[in-house]
């Protein structure tokens, strides 16, 4: 099993190109099941989760072609199997996103329950309840969700809890439902908006994406189109934090400042000089140690839970004391024990971590427990004295395209080694 070997102490300088968004491309790939003809998705990141989604679609019979620029062409006219098997779903919870598309387009679906998640409970009951309200007959047995509907009908869906994948699943289902569907307490994340924009390009009638009330007027059919995936806002934030934690200057290219407002606000609070352009963001620490920041995670447009681990690492070496409160997932401080192995001074009380910055971390063998924890440990390794070996990096390959190569471009001393 591969590991990342990091020699800390380098100040990062330079530019890095941001890849397409993992959290946007997965629902968009699921949405291709709604099209009655070929589609082409561009700016697709080369990630393990994307490969898993492609394998899932391929097993259903979707014809898939990948071009040299990592564009993906799909054609659903050859679909022959309406099942998402456990062996794939267990490796990627986003597989649940094919449920709404399959029921809406083909009238039936069989999707494995995703199972547990390292960072906490992410139940799918809201997906099921929403589809039932739209007329689907659903049973859950043998670890599978089995759904049938001649044609879904519009409904008023009030989400008890704001859920991104729940919003996306029901949004896709509603596009081909008869009549009007209103999704209230909908997720407002930019990735939801990107999915809606893709669906609109396919012929869907959608209003209100990006607000907490999305209105969908069902249509008879959706057609194929070409669509470019938005930039990855979490990758953007991660490389900007890499610049901040190392006292360096990093410019992220092919990204958008509007999608990382909350992150940029906290980066400015570290003392960094943040500049933005039409398609770039730059942070310059001018060689200074960052200041500690307080933050609380919450659904968009608040501070994203997917950036919490990175800022925990930053606070670990910052000047001062920072309080980090996690309100989205109940088990998302598992990286703290690994940071403590490197000398971080962190106390966790319930869902709050109090981080007292230390002048220096010390390299150590550490183990990643989830995708974003991996990023936090890598950032800590970049500034630790000596050598850090990050194990279980299969997590990082799920969400960061060529992270060691991109960091090396910025001057990091990092390489992948065989386990």
XYZ file of C-alpha atoms in Angstrom:
419
model
C 0.000 0.000 0.000
C 1.456 3.369 -1.036
C 2.497 6.014 1.486
C 3.552 9.650 1.250
C 7.014 10.556 2.527
C 7.412 14.230 3.429
C 10.519 16.151 4.501
C 9.199 19.265 6.202
C 10.446 22.814 6.383
C 10.075 24.077 2.826
C 8.299 27.397 2.287
C 5.849 26.903 -0.579
C 6.003 29.326 -3.504
C 4.392 29.286 -6.929
C 1.229 28.472 -8.848
C -0.993 25.392 -8.900
C -3.840 24.483 -11.252
C -7.084 23.489 -9.556
C -8.854 20.400 -10.866
C -12.545 19.897 -11.482
C -14.697 19.376 -8.411
C -15.003 15.851 -7.021
C -18.241 16.700 -5.238
C -19.734 18.179 -8.412
C -18.648 15.606 -10.983
C -20.058 12.588 -9.111
C -23.708 13.764 -9.159
C -23.242 15.052 -12.715
C -22.077 11.606 -13.818
C -25.128 10.126 -12.081
C -27.276 12.665 -13.944
C -26.098 11.325 -17.308
C -28.485 8.393 -16.666
C -31.325 10.877 -17.261
C -30.197 11.730 -20.811
C -31.684 9.850 -23.741
C -28.553 10.461 -25.811
C -24.782 10.944 -25.554
C -23.238 13.461 -23.151
C -19.730 14.853 -22.735
C -18.487 16.010 -19.347
C -15.254 18.051 -19.279
C -12.836 19.246 -16.570
C -13.207 15.849 -14.904
C -10.598 15.204 -12.179
C -8.621 11.968 -12.340
C -9.668 10.507 -8.995
C -10.422 7.088 -7.566
C -14.032 8.112 -6.787
C -14.559 9.132 -10.423
C -13.193 5.769 -11.559
C -15.595 4.031 -9.148
C -18.590 5.977 -10.489
C -17.561 5.149 -14.050
C -17.301 1.471 -13.157
C -20.745 1.625 -11.563
C -22.251 3.189 -14.696
C -20.352 0.784 -16.931
C -21.778 -2.234 -15.131
C -25.242 -0.873 -15.812
C -24.435 -0.829 -19.500
C -23.611 2.845 -19.978
C -21.107 3.251 -22.826
C -18.153 5.304 -21.526
C -15.244 6.916 -23.360
C -12.438 8.914 -21.741
C -10.444 11.300 -23.910
C -6.851 12.442 -23.412
C -8.000 15.653 -21.692
C -9.990 13.682 -19.079
C -13.313 14.442 -20.700
C -15.876 11.663 -20.327
C -18.466 10.773 -22.947
C -21.484 8.729 -21.854
C -24.296 7.035 -23.746
C -27.141 5.475 -21.759
C -28.948 3.909 -24.708
C -27.259 0.591 -23.942
C -28.278 0.385 -20.257
C -29.288 -3.166 -19.350
C -28.902 -3.431 -15.570
C -30.580 -1.193 -12.999
C -28.549 -2.241 -9.981
C -25.772 -0.585 -7.976
C -24.052 -3.452 -6.189
C -22.716 -3.378 -2.630
C -19.121 -4.091 -3.649
C -18.941 -0.666 -5.344
C -21.339 1.334 -3.165
C -19.461 0.377 0.024
C -16.325 2.078 -1.301
C -18.068 5.362 -2.174
C -21.230 6.649 -0.541
C -21.908 8.982 -3.486
C -23.043 5.889 -5.400
C -26.449 6.463 -3.797
C -26.836 9.339 -6.289
C -27.843 6.953 -9.083
C -31.058 6.076 -7.219
C -33.090 9.122 -8.219
C -31.868 9.099 -11.821
C -32.666 5.420 -12.365
C -36.179 5.574 -10.917
C -37.018 8.744 -12.859
C -35.684 7.543 -16.209
C -36.177 3.774 -16.155
C -38.935 3.298 -13.597
C -36.965 1.080 -11.239
C -33.737 0.870 -9.285
C -31.885 -1.407 -6.910
C -29.158 0.335 -4.940
C -27.146 -1.036 -2.060
C -27.286 0.809 1.240
C -23.940 2.586 1.634
C -23.137 1.280 5.099
C -21.050 3.038 7.734
C -18.851 6.070 7.339
C -15.626 6.858 9.179
C -16.581 10.492 9.826
C -20.055 9.830 11.174
C -23.597 8.937 10.286
C -24.942 10.024 6.899
C -28.365 8.330 6.686
C -30.237 7.963 3.401
C -33.747 7.998 4.865
C -34.418 11.464 3.413
C -33.698 10.155 -0.094
C -36.168 7.313 0.422
C -38.895 9.456 2.011
C -38.634 12.011 -0.785
C -38.969 9.412 -3.538
C -41.946 7.851 -1.738
C -43.624 11.257 -1.616
C -43.105 11.430 -5.384
C -44.969 8.136 -5.855
C -42.209 5.528 -5.831
C -42.859 2.172 -4.211
C -39.799 1.449 -2.098
C -38.706 -1.486 0.007
C -35.479 -1.904 1.915
C -34.427 -5.525 2.276
C -31.251 -7.552 2.135
C -29.190 -4.378 2.392
C -30.678 -2.905 -0.808
C -33.088 -0.085 -1.606
C -35.535 -1.338 -4.250
C -37.668 1.326 -5.916
C -40.324 1.248 -8.648
C -42.522 3.885 -10.269
C -44.335 4.070 -13.600
C -43.679 7.797 -13.510
C -42.841 9.942 -10.542
C -45.108 12.882 -9.774
C -44.316 16.292 -8.370
C -44.525 16.863 -4.624
C -43.619 19.315 -1.873
C -40.559 17.896 -0.159
C -39.471 19.385 3.154
C -36.030 18.152 4.194
C -35.815 17.606 7.955
C -32.055 18.080 7.744
C -30.108 19.933 5.074
C -28.411 17.229 3.012
C -26.358 17.717 -0.127
C -26.722 14.239 -1.617
C -30.379 14.109 -0.590
C -31.046 17.401 -2.370
C -29.154 16.207 -5.446
C -30.908 12.836 -5.615
C -34.384 14.340 -5.349
C -33.489 17.166 -7.731
C -32.500 14.642 -10.395
C -35.619 12.559 -9.795
C -37.865 15.620 -10.056
C -36.613 16.622 -13.509
C -38.604 13.828 -15.190
C -41.501 13.736 -12.711
C -44.966 14.804 -13.794
C -45.827 18.261 -12.486
C -44.046 20.571 -10.075
C -41.721 19.586 -7.233
C -40.627 21.945 -4.477
C -37.587 20.975 -2.389
C -37.567 23.016 0.829
C -34.601 23.304 3.196
C -32.518 22.350 0.170
C -28.724 22.362 0.312
C -27.226 25.551 -1.135
C -23.728 24.270 -1.947
C -22.107 25.376 -5.233
C -21.971 21.703 -6.279
C -25.796 21.562 -6.099
C -25.921 24.640 -8.325
C -23.458 23.034 -10.742
C -25.652 19.925 -10.978
C -28.723 22.102 -11.570
C -26.919 24.024 -14.315
C -25.966 20.754 -15.991
C -29.559 19.503 -15.779
C -30.802 22.793 -17.245
C -28.355 22.362 -20.135
C -29.963 18.943 -20.654
C -33.413 20.540 -20.880
C -34.607 20.528 -17.262
C -36.713 23.379 -15.841
C -35.243 24.345 -12.485
C -35.540 27.524 -10.427
C -33.941 28.514 -7.143
C -30.772 26.394 -7.131
C -28.418 27.959 -4.600
C -31.315 28.908 -2.312
C -33.102 26.806 0.290
C -36.159 26.331 -1.951
C -35.679 24.674 -5.349
C -38.612 24.442 -7.750
C -38.556 21.845 -10.541
C -41.105 21.627 -13.347
C -40.918 18.101 -14.719
C -40.335 17.521 -18.419
C -40.937 14.486 -20.657
C -37.292 13.898 -21.571
C -33.776 15.188 -21.127
C -31.187 15.239 -23.884
C -27.431 14.936 -23.917
C -25.179 17.992 -23.815
C -21.583 19.049 -23.193
C -20.883 20.419 -19.736
C -17.768 21.668 -17.921
C -17.479 20.776 -14.221
C -16.816 23.616 -11.770
C -13.419 23.920 -10.019
C -12.914 22.084 -6.733
C -13.372 24.539 -3.873
C -11.920 22.195 -1.250
C -8.786 21.583 -3.298
C -8.565 25.353 -3.758
C -8.772 25.916 -0.014
C -6.295 23.151 0.767
C -3.521 24.609 -1.417
C -4.145 28.093 -0.059
C -3.773 26.717 3.473
C -0.549 25.012 2.315
C 0.744 28.462 1.443
C -0.410 29.924 4.745
C 0.899 27.164 7.010
C 4.348 27.316 5.385
C 4.619 31.109 5.459
C 4.802 31.137 1.676
C 3.049 32.503 -1.386
C 0.705 30.282 -3.383
C -1.550 31.182 -6.295
C -4.360 28.788 -7.250
C -5.352 28.993 -10.919
C -8.562 28.052 -12.776
C -10.737 28.529 -9.719
C -13.313 31.007 -8.386
C -13.150 33.208 -5.292
C -16.942 33.266 -4.922
C -17.092 29.576 -3.994
C -14.584 29.867 -1.121
C -15.696 33.107 0.573
C -15.793 31.624 4.091
C -12.346 30.071 3.674
C -10.821 33.303 2.350
C -12.283 35.183 5.327
C -10.432 32.877 7.718
C -7.236 32.987 5.668
C -7.227 36.774 5.917
C -7.636 36.374 9.676
C -4.366 34.377 9.759
C -2.566 37.517 8.634
C -2.136 36.431 5.045
C -2.487 38.878 2.164
C -5.228 37.451 -0.054
C -5.669 38.658 -3.636
C -8.250 37.449 -6.150
C -8.681 37.673 -9.908
C -11.232 36.449 -12.426
C -9.952 32.868 -12.257
C -7.231 32.883 -9.575
C -6.683 33.362 -5.846
C -3.360 34.106 -4.158
C -2.220 34.099 -0.549
C 1.082 35.649 0.498
C 2.259 35.265 4.097
C 5.455 37.260 3.464
C 7.385 34.683 5.461
C 5.334 35.244 8.611
C 3.883 32.636 10.942
C 0.075 32.469 10.648
C -2.147 33.678 13.468
C -4.575 31.219 15.065
C -8.230 31.482 14.023
C -11.547 30.440 15.538
C -14.084 28.730 13.301
C -17.277 26.700 13.315
C -18.311 24.401 10.493
C -21.833 24.511 9.080
C -23.595 23.974 5.728
C -22.799 26.384 2.882
C -22.357 29.354 2.776
C -20.765 28.928 6.219
C -17.329 27.409 6.776
C -17.128 23.954 5.139
C -16.576 20.847 7.237
C -14.295 19.570 4.456
C -11.769 22.319 5.357
C -11.805 21.716 9.115
C -8.863 19.286 9.262
C -6.677 21.604 7.184
C -7.291 24.537 9.536
C -6.745 22.297 12.564
C -3.271 21.604 11.167
C -2.716 25.313 10.509
C -3.752 26.257 14.052
C -1.369 23.607 15.400
C 1.620 25.744 14.327
C -0.046 29.172 14.455
C 0.648 32.009 16.855
C -2.015 31.899 19.566
C -4.990 29.700 20.448
C -7.761 28.729 18.049
C -11.123 27.119 18.767
C -12.574 24.793 16.136
C -16.180 23.603 16.469
C -17.473 20.804 14.233
C -21.269 20.809 13.794
C -21.691 18.671 10.654
C -20.141 15.262 11.430
C -19.805 13.788 14.903
C -16.574 11.834 14.382
C -14.488 14.323 12.462
C -11.640 14.904 14.898
C -9.893 11.574 14.334
C -6.918 13.399 12.808
C -6.296 15.098 16.156
C -4.608 12.054 17.706
C -2.268 11.816 14.737
C -1.410 15.532 14.971
C -0.706 15.044 18.676
C 1.840 12.369 17.705
C 3.622 15.155 15.834
C 3.643 17.410 18.902
C 0.414 19.381 18.407
C -1.225 20.774 21.549
C -4.917 20.030 21.012
C -7.662 19.377 23.531
C -10.999 17.993 22.323
C -14.148 18.540 24.369
C -17.233 17.186 22.641
C -17.458 18.783 19.217
C -14.877 21.501 19.915
C -11.102 21.314 19.599
C -8.980 23.908 21.385
C -5.679 24.220 19.520
C -2.715 25.972 21.129
C -0.133 26.689 18.479
C 3.382 25.372 19.006
C 6.513 26.794 17.347
C 7.283 23.524 15.605
C 5.866 20.066 14.906
C 8.061 16.985 14.652
C 7.791 14.490 11.821
C 6.326 11.083 12.669
C 4.566 8.107 11.074
C 0.846 8.974 10.936
C -2.239 7.251 9.584
C -4.996 8.935 7.598
C -8.533 8.044 8.678
C -10.543 9.825 5.982
C -10.095 12.015 2.920
C -9.827 15.450 4.545
C -7.911 14.142 7.564
C -5.334 12.980 5.024
C -4.982 16.521 3.723
C -4.568 17.902 7.230
C -1.790 15.436 8.044
C 0.020 16.206 4.795
C -0.108 19.935 5.575
C 1.291 19.265 9.038
C 4.079 17.173 7.489
C 5.010 20.051 5.184
C 6.038 22.189 8.160
C 7.206 19.520 10.631
C 10.881 19.129 11.450
C 12.255 15.955 9.930
C 10.401 13.186 8.157
C 6.663 12.422 8.147
C 5.260 9.233 6.664
C 1.526 9.344 5.908
C -0.087 5.912 5.654
C -3.476 4.867 4.222
C -3.232 7.478 1.461
C -5.859 5.686 -0.603
C -8.152 8.181 1.122
C -6.307 11.120 -0.465
C -6.510 9.574 -3.931
C -10.299 9.673 -3.637
C -10.375 13.464 -3.624
C -7.061 15.073 -4.653
C -5.615 14.741 -8.133
C -1.831 14.167 -8.072
C -1.431 15.936 -4.729
C 2.245 15.043 -4.300
C 3.076 16.329 -7.791
C 1.219 19.594 -7.281
C 2.839 20.199 -3.901
C 6.248 19.374 -5.361
C 5.653 22.066 -8.014
C 5.328 24.527 -5.115
C 8.624 23.418 -3.588
C 7.456 20.745 -1.144
C 9.768 17.794 -0.569
C 7.253 15.000 -0.920
C 7.096 11.728 -2.779
C 5.021 8.581 -2.982
C 6.682 5.396 -1.770
C 5.582 1.777 -1.916
C 4.294 0.360 1.348
